[in-house]
Amino acid sequence: MAVVAWIGLGHMGGPMTANMIKAGHEVRGFDLDAAALAAAVGHGVTPAPSIADAVDGADVAFTMLPKGDHVRTVYLGDGGILSSAAKETLLVDSSTIDIDSARAVHDAAADGAFRFVDAPVSGGMSGAQAGTLTFMIGGESVAVADASKYIEPMAANIIPTGAATTGQAAKICNNLMLFINLASTAEGAVLADRLGLDKQVFWNIASVSSGDSWALRTWYPLAGVVPTAASNKDFAPTFTAELANKDISLAISAARSTGTPLEIGERVQQLFQRLIDADQGRKDCSMIVSLVDGSLTSGKVTK
Ligand code: NAD
């Protein structure tokens, strides 16, 4: 049994800590949001009044925070992890963040003789609840191996990615491909419908043909075809358009800094931005289909 510090107990961090507790670990949690902390206490997390209290004597500290700015604050800020944790505490950031922030925290951790890995996840809230996330872990190999042991109760797949920041690189590139696939699925689905194809028949063909993708099989944007799809529930979010926009924007900024043209990715980002501008950013990202079928007009879905 280990003592685990956990900073960030939101949609992902909350259920992830529940799996750590089920595995027998003691989890000390900190979150700025009182409701998030209270929910975590409800499944057995011990509340910590500060980051310093959470990491005091911890074997490992996880962070699961919204963006790079939050991660920089929590690691590098006054009273943050690097100024309060013991050098022996293994540091694991599972947030999805920009490469520059991941690099800054890696460098500061190395300067302070800490072991730190970037370990973002794929699998969403359902994977967090089920303990079936995919972790992609970048950093020094011994630290990656040590982190993998702690990560096991939360994961179906644990994949070392190489040097510092390559975990974030894998996550960003995977999600770039996911959202391009989602946009292409929306276009194919609506066009097939308008050409007179039964939507189920078209899905049956595409899912065993070269148009197949995870987005098609899991998030099909026309209702009544795939049970897990948000299209069946008026686009109540499984993954919000705002989060999709954040992830694809991370890929675009990484692409700019490496001189890589992402013509399709940039176009898909603009589609998510249109949903956000129409006040639909909190809806599921598969609502991108409303820009193809024309049901999103002047800020509201008309069908
Ligand atoms: P969330 O907003 O639900 O949770 C983040 C939590 O961090 C919040 O409770 C917030 O109060 C807390 N927080 C922010 N700043 C803090 C600080 N300085 N100190 C302590 N707590 C602080 O977000 P989430 O959906 O749990 O996502 C977390 C990360 O996981 C993000 O980087 C996201 O991109 C990534 N991710 C999310 C999903 C998903 O489906 N939600 C899937 C894969 C990866």
mmCIF file of N, CA and C in Angstrom, residues 142-271:
data_model
loop_
_atom_site.group_PDB
_atom_site.id
_atom_site.type_symbol
_atom_site.label_atom_id
_atom_site.label_comp_id
_atom_site.label_asym_id
_atom_site.label_seq_id
_atom_site.Cartn_x
_atom_site.Cartn_y
_atom_site.Cartn_z
ATOM 1 N N VAL A 142 13.747 4.720 -15.646
ATOM 2 C CA VAL A 142 13.500 4.129 -14.317
ATOM 3 C C VAL A 142 12.267 4.783 -13.689
ATOM 4 N N ALA A 143 12.137 6.094 -13.846
ATOM 5 C CA ALA A 143 10.959 6.795 -13.309
ATOM 6 C C ALA A 143 9.684 6.317 -14.009
ATOM 7 N N VAL A 144 9.770 6.094 -15.318
ATOM 8 C CA VAL A 144 8.609 5.595 -16.073
ATOM 9 C C VAL A 144 8.201 4.215 -15.542
ATOM 10 N N ALA A 145 9.181 3.359 -15.311
ATOM 11 C CA ALA A 145 8.875 2.011 -14.799
ATOM 12 C C ALA A 145 8.260 2.091 -13.409
ATOM 13 N N ASP A 146 8.786 2.975 -12.546
ATOM 14 C CA ASP A 146 8.224 3.127 -11.195
ATOM 15 C C ASP A 146 6.804 3.665 -11.262
ATOM 16 N N ALA A 147 6.577 4.647 -12.132
ATOM 17 C CA ALA A 147 5.233 5.226 -12.257
ATOM 18 C C ALA A 147 4.242 4.170 -12.744
ATOM 19 N N SER A 148 4.685 3.299 -13.646
ATOM 20 C CA SER A 148 3.790 2.274 -14.210
ATOM 21 C C SER A 148 3.206 1.391 -13.110
ATOM 22 N N LYS A 149 4.021 1.092 -12.087
ATOM 23 C CA LYS A 149 3.524 0.220 -11.003
ATOM 24 C C LYS A 149 2.365 0.890 -10.273
ATOM 25 N N TYR A 150 2.485 2.188 -10.019
ATOM 26 C CA TYR A 150 1.395 2.890 -9.316
ATOM 27 C C TYR A 150 0.169 3.038 -10.209
ATOM 28 N N ILE A 151 0.392 3.175 -11.491
ATOM 29 C CA ILE A 151 -0.691 3.469 -12.442
ATOM 30 C C ILE A 151 -1.604 2.266 -12.691
ATOM 31 N N GLU A 152 -1.090 1.063 -12.461
ATOM 32 C CA GLU A 152 -1.804 -0.161 -12.838
ATOM 33 C C GLU A 152 -3.295 -0.209 -12.492
ATOM 34 N N PRO A 153 -3.731 0.167 -11.275
ATOM 35 C CA PRO A 153 -5.168 0.037 -10.965
ATOM 36 C C PRO A 153 -6.073 0.938 -11.824
ATOM 37 N N MET A 154 -5.480 1.889 -12.543
ATOM 38 C CA MET A 154 -6.295 2.831 -13.326
ATOM 39 C C MET A 154 -6.248 2.509 -14.821
ATOM 40 N N ALA A 155 -5.493 1.500 -15.202
ATOM 41 C CA ALA A 155 -5.137 1.383 -16.624
ATOM 42 C C ALA A 155 -5.422 0.020 -17.226
ATOM 43 N N ALA A 156 -5.798 0.035 -18.513
ATOM 44 C CA ALA A 156 -5.806 -1.195 -19.315
ATOM 45 C C ALA A 156 -4.515 -1.282 -20.119
ATOM 46 N N ASN A 157 -3.949 -0.132 -20.460
ATOM 47 C CA ASN A 157 -2.711 -0.096 -21.255
ATOM 48 C C ASN A 157 -1.765 0.944 -20.665
ATOM 49 N N ILE A 158 -0.502 0.569 -20.502
ATOM 50 C CA ILE A 158 0.529 1.500 -20.032
ATOM 51 C C ILE A 158 1.669 1.426 -21.044
ATOM 52 N N ILE A 159 1.895 2.528 -21.757
ATOM 53 C CA ILE A 159 2.846 2.473 -22.869
ATOM 54 C C ILE A 159 3.935 3.532 -22.688
ATOM 55 N N PRO A 160 5.170 3.113 -22.402
ATOM 56 C CA PRO A 160 6.272 4.077 -22.347
ATOM 57 C C PRO A 160 6.496 4.667 -23.741
ATOM 58 N N THR A 161 6.710 5.977 -23.799
ATOM 59 C CA THR A 161 6.803 6.640 -25.102
ATOM 60 C C THR A 161 8.212 7.134 -25.422
ATOM 61 N N GLY A 162 9.100 7.117 -24.432
ATOM 62 C CA GLY A 162 10.447 7.611 -24.688
ATOM 63 C C GLY A 162 10.780 8.779 -23.762
ATOM 64 N N ALA A 163 11.530 9.735 -24.312
ATOM 65 C CA ALA A 163 12.083 10.825 -23.500
ATOM 66 C C ALA A 163 10.996 11.777 -22.980
ATOM 67 N N ALA A 164 11.419 12.703 -22.135
ATOM 68 C CA ALA A 164 10.540 13.721 -21.552
ATOM 69 C C ALA A 164 9.675 14.386 -22.619
ATOM 70 N N THR A 165 8.409 14.553 -22.328
ATOM 71 C CA THR A 165 7.355 15.202 -23.153
ATOM 72 C C THR A 165 6.790 14.316 -24.269
ATOM 73 N N THR A 166 7.347 13.117 -24.487
ATOM 74 C CA THR A 166 6.804 12.299 -25.587
ATOM 75 C C THR A 166 5.436 11.703 -25.236
ATOM 76 N N GLY A 167 5.120 11.594 -23.944
ATOM 77 C CA GLY A 167 3.765 11.165 -23.571
ATOM 78 C C GLY A 167 2.756 12.193 -24.068
ATOM 79 N N GLN A 168 3.041 13.465 -23.797
ATOM 80 C CA GLN A 168 2.137 14.540 -24.267
ATOM 81 C C GLN A 168 2.093 14.562 -25.791
ATOM 82 N N ALA A 169 3.235 14.337 -26.431
ATOM 83 C CA ALA A 169 3.250 14.342 -27.898
ATOM 84 C C ALA A 169 2.330 13.250 -28.442
ATOM 85 N N ALA A 170 2.392 12.062 -27.838
ATOM 86 C CA ALA A 170 1.542 10.953 -28.296
ATOM 87 C C ALA A 170 0.066 11.305 -28.123
ATOM 88 N N LYS A 171 -0.258 11.865 -26.986
ATOM 89 C CA LYS A 171 -1.660 12.210 -26.692
ATOM 90 C C LYS A 171 -2.191 13.252 -27.683
ATOM 91 N N ILE A 172 -1.405 14.282 -27.912
ATOM 92 C CA ILE A 172 -1.834 15.377 -28.790
ATOM 93 C C ILE A 172 -2.031 14.874 -30.227
ATOM 94 N N CYS A 173 -1.101 14.053 -30.702
ATOM 95 C CA CYS A 173 -1.200 13.557 -32.090
ATOM 96 C C CYS A 173 -2.347 12.572 -32.229
ATOM 97 N N ASN A 174 -2.556 11.737 -31.211
ATOM 98 C CA ASN A 174 -3.694 10.808 -31.258
ATOM 99 C C ASN A 174 -5.009 11.590 -31.360
ATOM 100 N N ASN A 175 -5.135 12.617 -30.544
ATOM 101 C CA ASN A 175 -6.413 13.347 -30.530
ATOM 102 C C ASN A 175 -6.601 14.198 -31.784
ATOM 103 N N LEU A 176 -5.511 14.680 -32.366
ATOM 104 C CA LEU A 176 -5.612 15.340 -33.673
ATOM 105 C C LEU A 176 -6.276 14.385 -34.666
ATOM 106 N N MET A 177 -5.794 13.150 -34.715
ATOM 107 C CA MET A 177 -6.351 12.170 -35.650
ATOM 108 C C MET A 177 -7.800 11.841 -35.303
ATOM 109 N N LEU A 178 -8.086 11.704 -34.012
ATOM 110 C CA LEU A 178 -9.468 11.412 -33.586
ATOM 111 C C LEU A 178 -10.443 12.464 -34.100
ATOM 112 N N PHE A 179 -10.107 13.744 -33.925
ATOM 113 C CA PHE A 179 -11.083 14.793 -34.259
ATOM 114 C C PHE A 179 -11.194 15.001 -35.773
ATOM 115 N N ILE A 180 -10.117 14.744 -36.492
ATOM 116 C CA ILE A 180 -10.234 14.747 -37.961
ATOM 117 C C ILE A 180 -11.134 13.584 -38.391
ATOM 118 N N ASN A 181 -10.946 12.418 -37.766
ATOM 119 C CA ASN A 181 -11.821 11.278 -38.090
ATOM 120 C C ASN A 181 -13.279 11.591 -37.766
ATOM 121 N N LEU A 182 -13.496 12.267 -36.640
ATOM 122 C CA LEU A 182 -14.878 12.610 -36.271
ATOM 123 C C LEU A 182 -15.497 13.527 -37.317
ATOM 124 N N ALA A 183 -14.733 14.533 -37.747
ATOM 125 C CA ALA A 183 -15.264 15.473 -38.744
ATOM 126 C C ALA A 183 -15.551 14.757 -40.059
ATOM 127 N N SER A 184 -14.668 13.853 -40.459
ATOM 128 C CA SER A 184 -14.890 13.138 -41.730
ATOM 129 C C SER A 184 -16.091 12.200 -41.600
ATOM 130 N N THR A 185 -16.270 11.625 -40.422
ATOM 131 C CA THR A 185 -17.426 10.743 -40.201
ATOM 132 C C THR A 185 -18.729 11.540 -40.291
ATOM 133 N N ALA A 186 -18.725 12.741 -39.734
ATOM 134 C CA ALA A 186 -19.925 13.588 -39.806
ATOM 135 C C ALA A 186 -20.272 13.905 -41.260
ATOM 136 N N GLU A 187 -19.266 14.219 -42.054
ATOM 137 C CA GLU A 187 -19.538 14.550 -43.462
ATOM 138 C C GLU A 187 -20.056 13.328 -44.224
ATOM 139 N N GLY A 188 -19.398 12.174 -44.030
ATOM 140 C CA GLY A 188 -19.832 10.958 -44.722
ATOM 141 C C GLY A 188 -21.231 10.545 -44.307
ATOM 142 N N ALA A 189 -21.533 10.645 -43.015
ATOM 143 C CA ALA A 189 -22.832 10.212 -42.501
ATOM 144 C C ALA A 189 -23.966 11.057 -43.085
ATOM 145 N N VAL A 190 -23.763 12.374 -43.106
ATOM 146 C CA VAL A 190 -24.833 13.259 -43.605
ATOM 147 C C VAL A 190 -25.000 13.101 -45.115
ATOM 148 N N LEU A 191 -23.882 13.000 -45.830
ATOM 149 C CA LEU A 191 -23.992 12.849 -47.286
ATOM 150 C C LEU A 191 -24.678 11.522 -47.637
ATOM 151 N N ALA A 192 -24.313 10.438 -46.943
ATOM 152 C CA ALA A 192 -24.946 9.136 -47.211
ATOM 153 C C ALA A 192 -26.456 9.225 -46.998
ATOM 154 N N ASP A 193 -26.816 9.901 -45.919
ATOM 155 C CA ASP A 193 -28.248 10.085 -45.603
ATOM 156 C C ASP A 193 -28.952 10.810 -46.748
ATOM 157 N N ARG A 194 -28.324 11.861 -47.252
ATOM 158 C CA ARG A 194 -28.967 12.667 -48.302
ATOM 159 C C ARG A 194 -28.971 11.964 -49.654
ATOM 160 N N LEU A 195 -28.129 10.980 -49.790
ATOM 161 C CA LEU A 195 -28.127 10.208 -51.039
ATOM 162 C C LEU A 195 -29.086 9.018 -50.954
ATOM 163 N N GLY A 196 -29.843 8.966 -49.863
ATOM 164 C CA GLY A 196 -30.901 7.969 -49.770
ATOM 165 C C GLY A 196 -30.514 6.665 -49.094
ATOM 166 N N LEU A 197 -29.304 6.615 -48.517
ATOM 167 C CA LEU A 197 -28.899 5.391 -47.820
ATOM 168 C C LEU A 197 -29.527 5.343 -46.434
ATOM 169 N N ASP A 198 -29.960 4.171 -46.036
ATOM 170 C CA ASP A 198 -30.378 3.964 -44.654
ATOM 171 C C ASP A 198 -29.147 4.161 -43.760
ATOM 172 N N LYS A 199 -29.280 4.904 -42.658
ATOM 173 C CA LYS A 199 -28.084 5.237 -41.867
ATOM 174 C C LYS A 199 -27.437 3.998 -41.246
ATOM 175 N N GLN A 200 -28.269 3.023 -40.847
ATOM 176 C CA GLN A 200 -27.705 1.803 -40.271
ATOM 177 C C GLN A 200 -26.969 0.986 -41.339
ATOM 178 N N VAL A 201 -27.564 0.919 -42.521
ATOM 179 C CA VAL A 201 -26.920 0.171 -43.612
ATOM 180 C C VAL A 201 -25.565 0.801 -43.940
ATOM 181 N N PHE A 202 -25.542 2.151 -44.025
ATOM 182 C CA PHE A 202 -24.261 2.799 -44.336
ATOM 183 C C PHE A 202 -23.240 2.545 -43.234
ATOM 184 N N TRP A 203 -23.669 2.626 -41.974
ATOM 185 C CA TRP A 203 -22.743 2.367 -40.859
ATOM 186 C C TRP A 203 -22.219 0.930 -40.929
ATOM 187 N N ASN A 204 -23.117 -0.024 -41.236
ATOM 188 C CA ASN A 204 -22.693 -1.434 -41.323
ATOM 189 C C ASN A 204 -21.594 -1.600 -42.375
ATOM 190 N N ILE A 205 -21.707 -0.863 -43.461
ATOM 191 C CA ILE A 205 -20.696 -0.952 -44.520
ATOM 192 C C ILE A 205 -19.403 -0.267 -44.084
ATOM 193 N N ALA A 206 -19.519 1.005 -43.641
ATOM 194 C CA ALA A 206 -18.307 1.778 -43.317
ATOM 195 C C ALA A 206 -17.516 1.139 -42.181
ATOM 196 N N SER A 207 -18.227 0.530 -41.213
ATOM 197 C CA SER A 207 -17.530 -0.007 -40.039
ATOM 198 C C SER A 207 -16.721 -1.257 -40.367
ATOM 199 N N VAL A 208 -16.968 -1.869 -41.528
ATOM 200 C CA VAL A 208 -16.119 -3.001 -41.936
ATOM 201 C C VAL A 208 -15.369 -2.665 -43.241
ATOM 202 N N SER A 209 -15.331 -1.368 -43.567
ATOM 203 C CA SER A 209 -14.663 -0.941 -44.803
ATOM 204 C C SER A 209 -13.593 0.096 -44.471
ATOM 205 N N SER A 210 -13.061 0.699 -45.488
ATOM 206 C CA SER A 210 -11.911 1.583 -45.291
ATOM 207 C C SER A 210 -12.292 2.933 -44.661
ATOM 208 N N GLY A 211 -13.581 3.193 -44.509
ATOM 209 C CA GLY A 211 -13.999 4.418 -43.814
ATOM 210 C C GLY A 211 -14.085 4.247 -42.304
ATOM 211 N N ASP A 212 -13.714 3.073 -41.814
ATOM 212 C CA ASP A 212 -13.858 2.766 -40.378
ATOM 213 C C ASP A 212 -12.930 3.638 -39.519
ATOM 214 N N SER A 213 -13.363 3.924 -38.299
ATOM 215 C CA SER A 213 -12.507 4.593 -37.306
ATOM 216 C C SER A 213 -13.145 4.405 -35.935
ATOM 217 N N TRP A 214 -12.365 4.711 -34.908
ATOM 218 C CA TRP A 214 -12.908 4.673 -33.534
ATOM 219 C C TRP A 214 -14.059 5.655 -33.416
ATOM 220 N N ALA A 215 -13.927 6.822 -34.021
ATOM 221 C CA ALA A 215 -15.005 7.834 -33.945
ATOM 222 C C ALA A 215 -16.291 7.288 -34.553
ATOM 223 N N LEU A 216 -16.183 6.590 -35.672
ATOM 224 C CA LEU A 216 -17.358 6.030 -36.330
ATOM 225 C C LEU A 216 -18.008 4.962 -35.451
ATOM 226 N N ARG A 217 -17.174 4.119 -34.841
ATOM 227 C CA ARG A 217 -17.727 3.012 -34.058
ATOM 228 C C ARG A 217 -18.264 3.456 -32.707
ATOM 229 N N THR A 218 -17.797 4.591 -32.172
ATOM 230 C CA THR A 218 -18.123 4.966 -30.788
ATOM 231 C C THR A 218 -18.964 6.234 -30.709
ATOM 232 N N TRP A 219 -18.739 7.169 -31.609
ATOM 233 C CA TRP A 219 -19.366 8.503 -31.526
ATOM 234 C C TRP A 219 -20.205 8.811 -32.758
ATOM 235 N N TYR A 220 -20.786 7.795 -33.422
ATOM 236 C CA TYR A 220 -21.473 8.079 -34.690
ATOM 237 C C TYR A 220 -22.450 9.235 -34.495
ATOM 238 N N PRO A 221 -22.339 10.295 -35.300
ATOM 239 C CA PRO A 221 -23.080 11.521 -34.963
ATOM 240 C C PRO A 221 -24.546 11.547 -35.397
ATOM 241 N N LEU A 222 -25.041 10.466 -36.030
ATOM 242 C CA LEU A 222 -26.479 10.382 -36.306
ATOM 243 C C LEU A 222 -27.116 9.469 -35.264
ATOM 244 N N ALA A 223 -28.236 9.904 -34.709
ATOM 245 C CA ALA A 223 -28.883 9.179 -33.609
ATOM 246 C C ALA A 223 -29.399 7.816 -34.080
ATOM 247 N N GLY A 224 -29.436 6.867 -33.130
ATOM 248 C CA GLY A 224 -30.103 5.601 -33.385
ATOM 249 C C GLY A 224 -29.253 4.549 -34.067
ATOM 250 N N VAL A 225 -27.936 4.760 -34.125
ATOM 251 C CA VAL A 225 -27.083 3.779 -34.800
ATOM 252 C C VAL A 225 -26.119 3.117 -33.800
ATOM 253 N N VAL A 226 -25.393 3.931 -33.052
ATOM 254 C CA VAL A 226 -24.387 3.419 -32.103
ATOM 255 C C VAL A 226 -24.839 3.765 -30.677
ATOM 256 N N PRO A 227 -25.070 2.770 -29.833
ATOM 257 C CA PRO A 227 -25.635 3.054 -28.500
ATOM 258 C C PRO A 227 -24.802 4.018 -27.654
ATOM 259 N N THR A 228 -23.465 4.002 -27.785
ATOM 260 C CA THR A 228 -22.620 4.860 -26.935
ATOM 261 C C THR A 228 -22.573 6.317 -27.410
ATOM 262 N N ALA A 229 -23.186 6.622 -28.536
ATOM 263 C CA ALA A 229 -23.002 7.955 -29.135
ATOM 264 C C ALA A 229 -23.849 9.020 -28.445
ATOM 265 N N ALA A 230 -23.270 10.208 -28.289
ATOM 266 C CA ALA A 230 -23.989 11.332 -27.674
ATOM 267 C C ALA A 230 -25.137 11.820 -28.560
ATOM 268 N N SER A 231 -25.094 11.482 -29.853
ATOM 269 C CA SER A 231 -26.180 11.889 -30.760
ATOM 270 C C SER A 231 -27.527 11.310 -30.322
ATOM 271 N N ASN A 232 -27.503 10.217 -29.544
ATOM 272 C CA ASN A 232 -28.764 9.625 -29.063
ATOM 273 C C ASN A 232 -29.376 10.441 -27.941
ATOM 274 N N LYS A 233 -28.580 11.297 -27.318
ATOM 275 C CA LYS A 233 -29.031 12.015 -26.118
ATOM 276 C C LYS A 233 -28.888 13.509 -26.298
ATOM 277 N N ASP A 234 -29.294 13.994 -27.457
ATOM 278 C CA ASP A 234 -29.263 15.423 -27.728
ATOM 279 C C ASP A 234 -27.876 16.029 -27.464
ATOM 280 N N PHE A 235 -26.834 15.241 -27.716
ATOM 281 C CA PHE A 235 -25.446 15.679 -27.588
ATOM 282 C C PHE A 235 -25.054 16.094 -26.159
ATOM 283 N N ALA A 236 -25.696 15.451 -25.165
ATOM 284 C CA ALA A 236 -25.191 15.591 -23.786
ATOM 285 C C ALA A 236 -23.750 15.087 -23.812
ATOM 286 N N PRO A 237 -22.826 15.795 -23.150
ATOM 287 C CA PRO A 237 -21.412 15.540 -23.421
ATOM 288 C C PRO A 237 -20.869 14.219 -22.884
ATOM 289 N N THR A 238 -20.156 13.484 -23.753
ATOM 290 C CA THR A 238 -19.217 12.466 -23.285
ATOM 291 C C THR A 238 -17.813 13.068 -23.372
ATOM 292 N N PHE A 239 -17.615 13.994 -24.329
ATOM 293 C CA PHE A 239 -16.357 14.742 -24.482
ATOM 294 C C PHE A 239 -16.760 16.081 -25.102
ATOM 295 N N THR A 240 -16.589 17.154 -24.368
ATOM 296 C CA THR A 240 -17.164 18.431 -24.829
ATOM 297 C C THR A 240 -16.425 18.995 -26.049
ATOM 298 N N ALA A 241 -17.142 19.853 -26.773
ATOM 299 C CA ALA A 241 -16.518 20.558 -27.898
ATOM 300 C C ALA A 241 -15.383 21.451 -27.395
ATOM 301 N N GLU A 242 -15.539 22.017 -26.206
ATOM 302 C CA GLU A 242 -14.458 22.858 -25.635
ATOM 303 C C GLU A 242 -13.181 22.059 -25.425
ATOM 304 N N LEU A 243 -13.332 20.841 -24.876
ATOM 305 C CA LEU A 243 -12.154 20.002 -24.628
ATOM 306 C C LEU A 243 -11.532 19.554 -25.951
ATOM 307 N N ALA A 244 -12.378 19.239 -26.932
ATOM 308 C CA ALA A 244 -11.871 18.858 -28.258
ATOM 309 C C ALA A 244 -11.088 20.027 -28.861
ATOM 310 N N ASN A 245 -11.647 21.228 -28.707
ATOM 311 C CA ASN A 245 -10.984 22.420 -29.233
ATOM 312 C C ASN A 245 -9.635 22.636 -28.539
ATOM 313 N N LYS A 246 -9.627 22.403 -27.229
ATOM 314 C CA LYS A 246 -8.357 22.543 -26.500
ATOM 315 C C LYS A 246 -7.320 21.555 -27.047
ATOM 316 N N ASP A 247 -7.706 20.291 -27.203
ATOM 317 C CA ASP A 247 -6.733 19.279 -27.606
ATOM 318 C C ASP A 247 -6.224 19.525 -29.035
ATOM 319 N N ILE A 248 -7.127 19.871 -29.938
ATOM 320 C CA ILE A 248 -6.678 20.067 -31.320
ATOM 321 C C ILE A 248 -5.849 21.362 -31.417
ATOM 322 N N SER A 249 -6.140 22.326 -30.569
ATOM 323 C CA SER A 249 -5.332 23.559 -30.540
ATOM 324 C C SER A 249 -3.913 23.268 -30.031
ATOM 325 N N LEU A 250 -3.788 22.326 -29.095
ATOM 326 C CA LEU A 250 -2.451 21.933 -28.631
ATOM 327 C C LEU A 250 -1.643 21.343 -29.787
ATOM 328 N N ALA A 251 -2.327 20.538 -30.623
ATOM 329 C CA ALA A 251 -1.630 19.948 -31.778
ATOM 330 C C ALA A 251 -1.213 21.045 -32.751
ATOM 331 N N ILE A 252 -2.105 22.018 -32.957
ATOM 332 C CA ILE A 252 -1.787 23.095 -33.912
ATOM 333 C C ILE A 252 -0.590 23.903 -33.410
ATOM 334 N N SER A 253 -0.575 24.186 -32.121
ATOM 335 C CA SER A 253 0.546 24.996 -31.638
ATOM 336 C C SER A 253 1.849 24.193 -31.691
ATOM 337 N N ALA A 254 1.780 22.878 -31.401
ATOM 338 C CA ALA A 254 2.992 22.047 -31.530
ATOM 339 C C ALA A 254 3.431 21.974 -32.990
ATOM 340 N N ALA A 255 2.456 21.938 -33.905
ATOM 341 C CA ALA A 255 2.782 21.867 -35.332
ATOM 342 C C ALA A 255 3.467 23.149 -35.789
ATOM 343 N N ARG A 256 2.951 24.287 -35.298
ATOM 344 C CA ARG A 256 3.578 25.561 -35.711
ATOM 345 C C ARG A 256 5.018 25.613 -35.237
ATOM 346 N N SER A 257 5.266 25.131 -34.004
ATOM 347 C CA SER A 257 6.632 25.247 -33.490
ATOM 348 C C SER A 257 7.573 24.257 -34.158
ATOM 349 N N THR A 258 7.030 23.285 -34.906
ATOM 350 C CA THR A 258 7.904 22.352 -35.621
ATOM 351 C C THR A 258 7.798 22.549 -37.138
ATOM 352 N N GLY A 259 7.124 23.609 -37.576
ATOM 353 C CA GLY A 259 7.012 23.891 -39.004
ATOM 354 C C GLY A 259 6.232 22.823 -39.768
ATOM 355 N N THR A 260 5.208 22.255 -39.113
ATOM 356 C CA THR A 260 4.437 21.169 -39.730
ATOM 357 C C THR A 260 3.068 21.700 -40.179
ATOM 358 N N PRO A 261 2.749 21.658 -41.471
ATOM 359 C CA PRO A 261 1.435 22.164 -41.869
ATOM 360 C C PRO A 261 0.318 21.197 -41.481
ATOM 361 N N LEU A 262 -0.693 21.708 -40.777
ATOM 362 C CA LEU A 262 -1.855 20.874 -40.405
ATOM 363 C C LEU A 262 -3.091 21.484 -41.057
ATOM 364 N N GLU A 263 -3.183 21.401 -42.361
ATOM 365 C CA GLU A 263 -4.283 22.098 -43.034
ATOM 366 C C GLU A 263 -5.635 21.549 -42.613
ATOM 367 N N ILE A 264 -5.733 20.221 -42.486
ATOM 368 C CA ILE A 264 -7.035 19.633 -42.118
ATOM 369 C C ILE A 264 -7.305 19.886 -40.634
ATOM 370 N N GLY A 265 -6.289 19.676 -39.805
ATOM 371 C CA GLY A 265 -6.461 19.906 -38.368
ATOM 372 C C GLY A 265 -6.901 21.335 -38.079
ATOM 373 N N GLU A 266 -6.300 22.304 -38.783
ATOM 374 C CA GLU A 266 -6.675 23.714 -38.548
ATOM 375 C C GLU A 266 -8.133 23.958 -38.939
ATOM 376 N N ARG A 267 -8.546 23.312 -40.021
ATOM 377 C CA ARG A 267 -9.935 23.476 -40.463
ATOM 378 C C ARG A 267 -10.904 22.893 -39.419
ATOM 379 N N VAL A 268 -10.549 21.721 -38.879
ATOM 380 C CA VAL A 268 -11.430 21.083 -37.887
ATOM 381 C C VAL A 268 -11.476 21.934 -36.615
ATOM 382 N N GLN A 269 -10.351 22.524 -36.244
ATOM 383 C CA GLN A 269 -10.362 23.421 -35.072
ATOM 384 C C GLN A 269 -11.350 24.572 -35.280
ATOM 385 N N GLN A 270 -11.382 25.096 -36.504
ATOM 386 C CA GLN A 270 -12.321 26.203 -36.784
ATOM 387 C C GLN A 270 -13.774 25.749 -36.626
ATOM 388 N N LEU A 271 -14.035 24.474 -36.954
ATOM 389 C CA LEU A 271 -15.405 23.958 -36.789
ATOM 390 C C LEU A 271 -15.782 23.911 -35.299
#
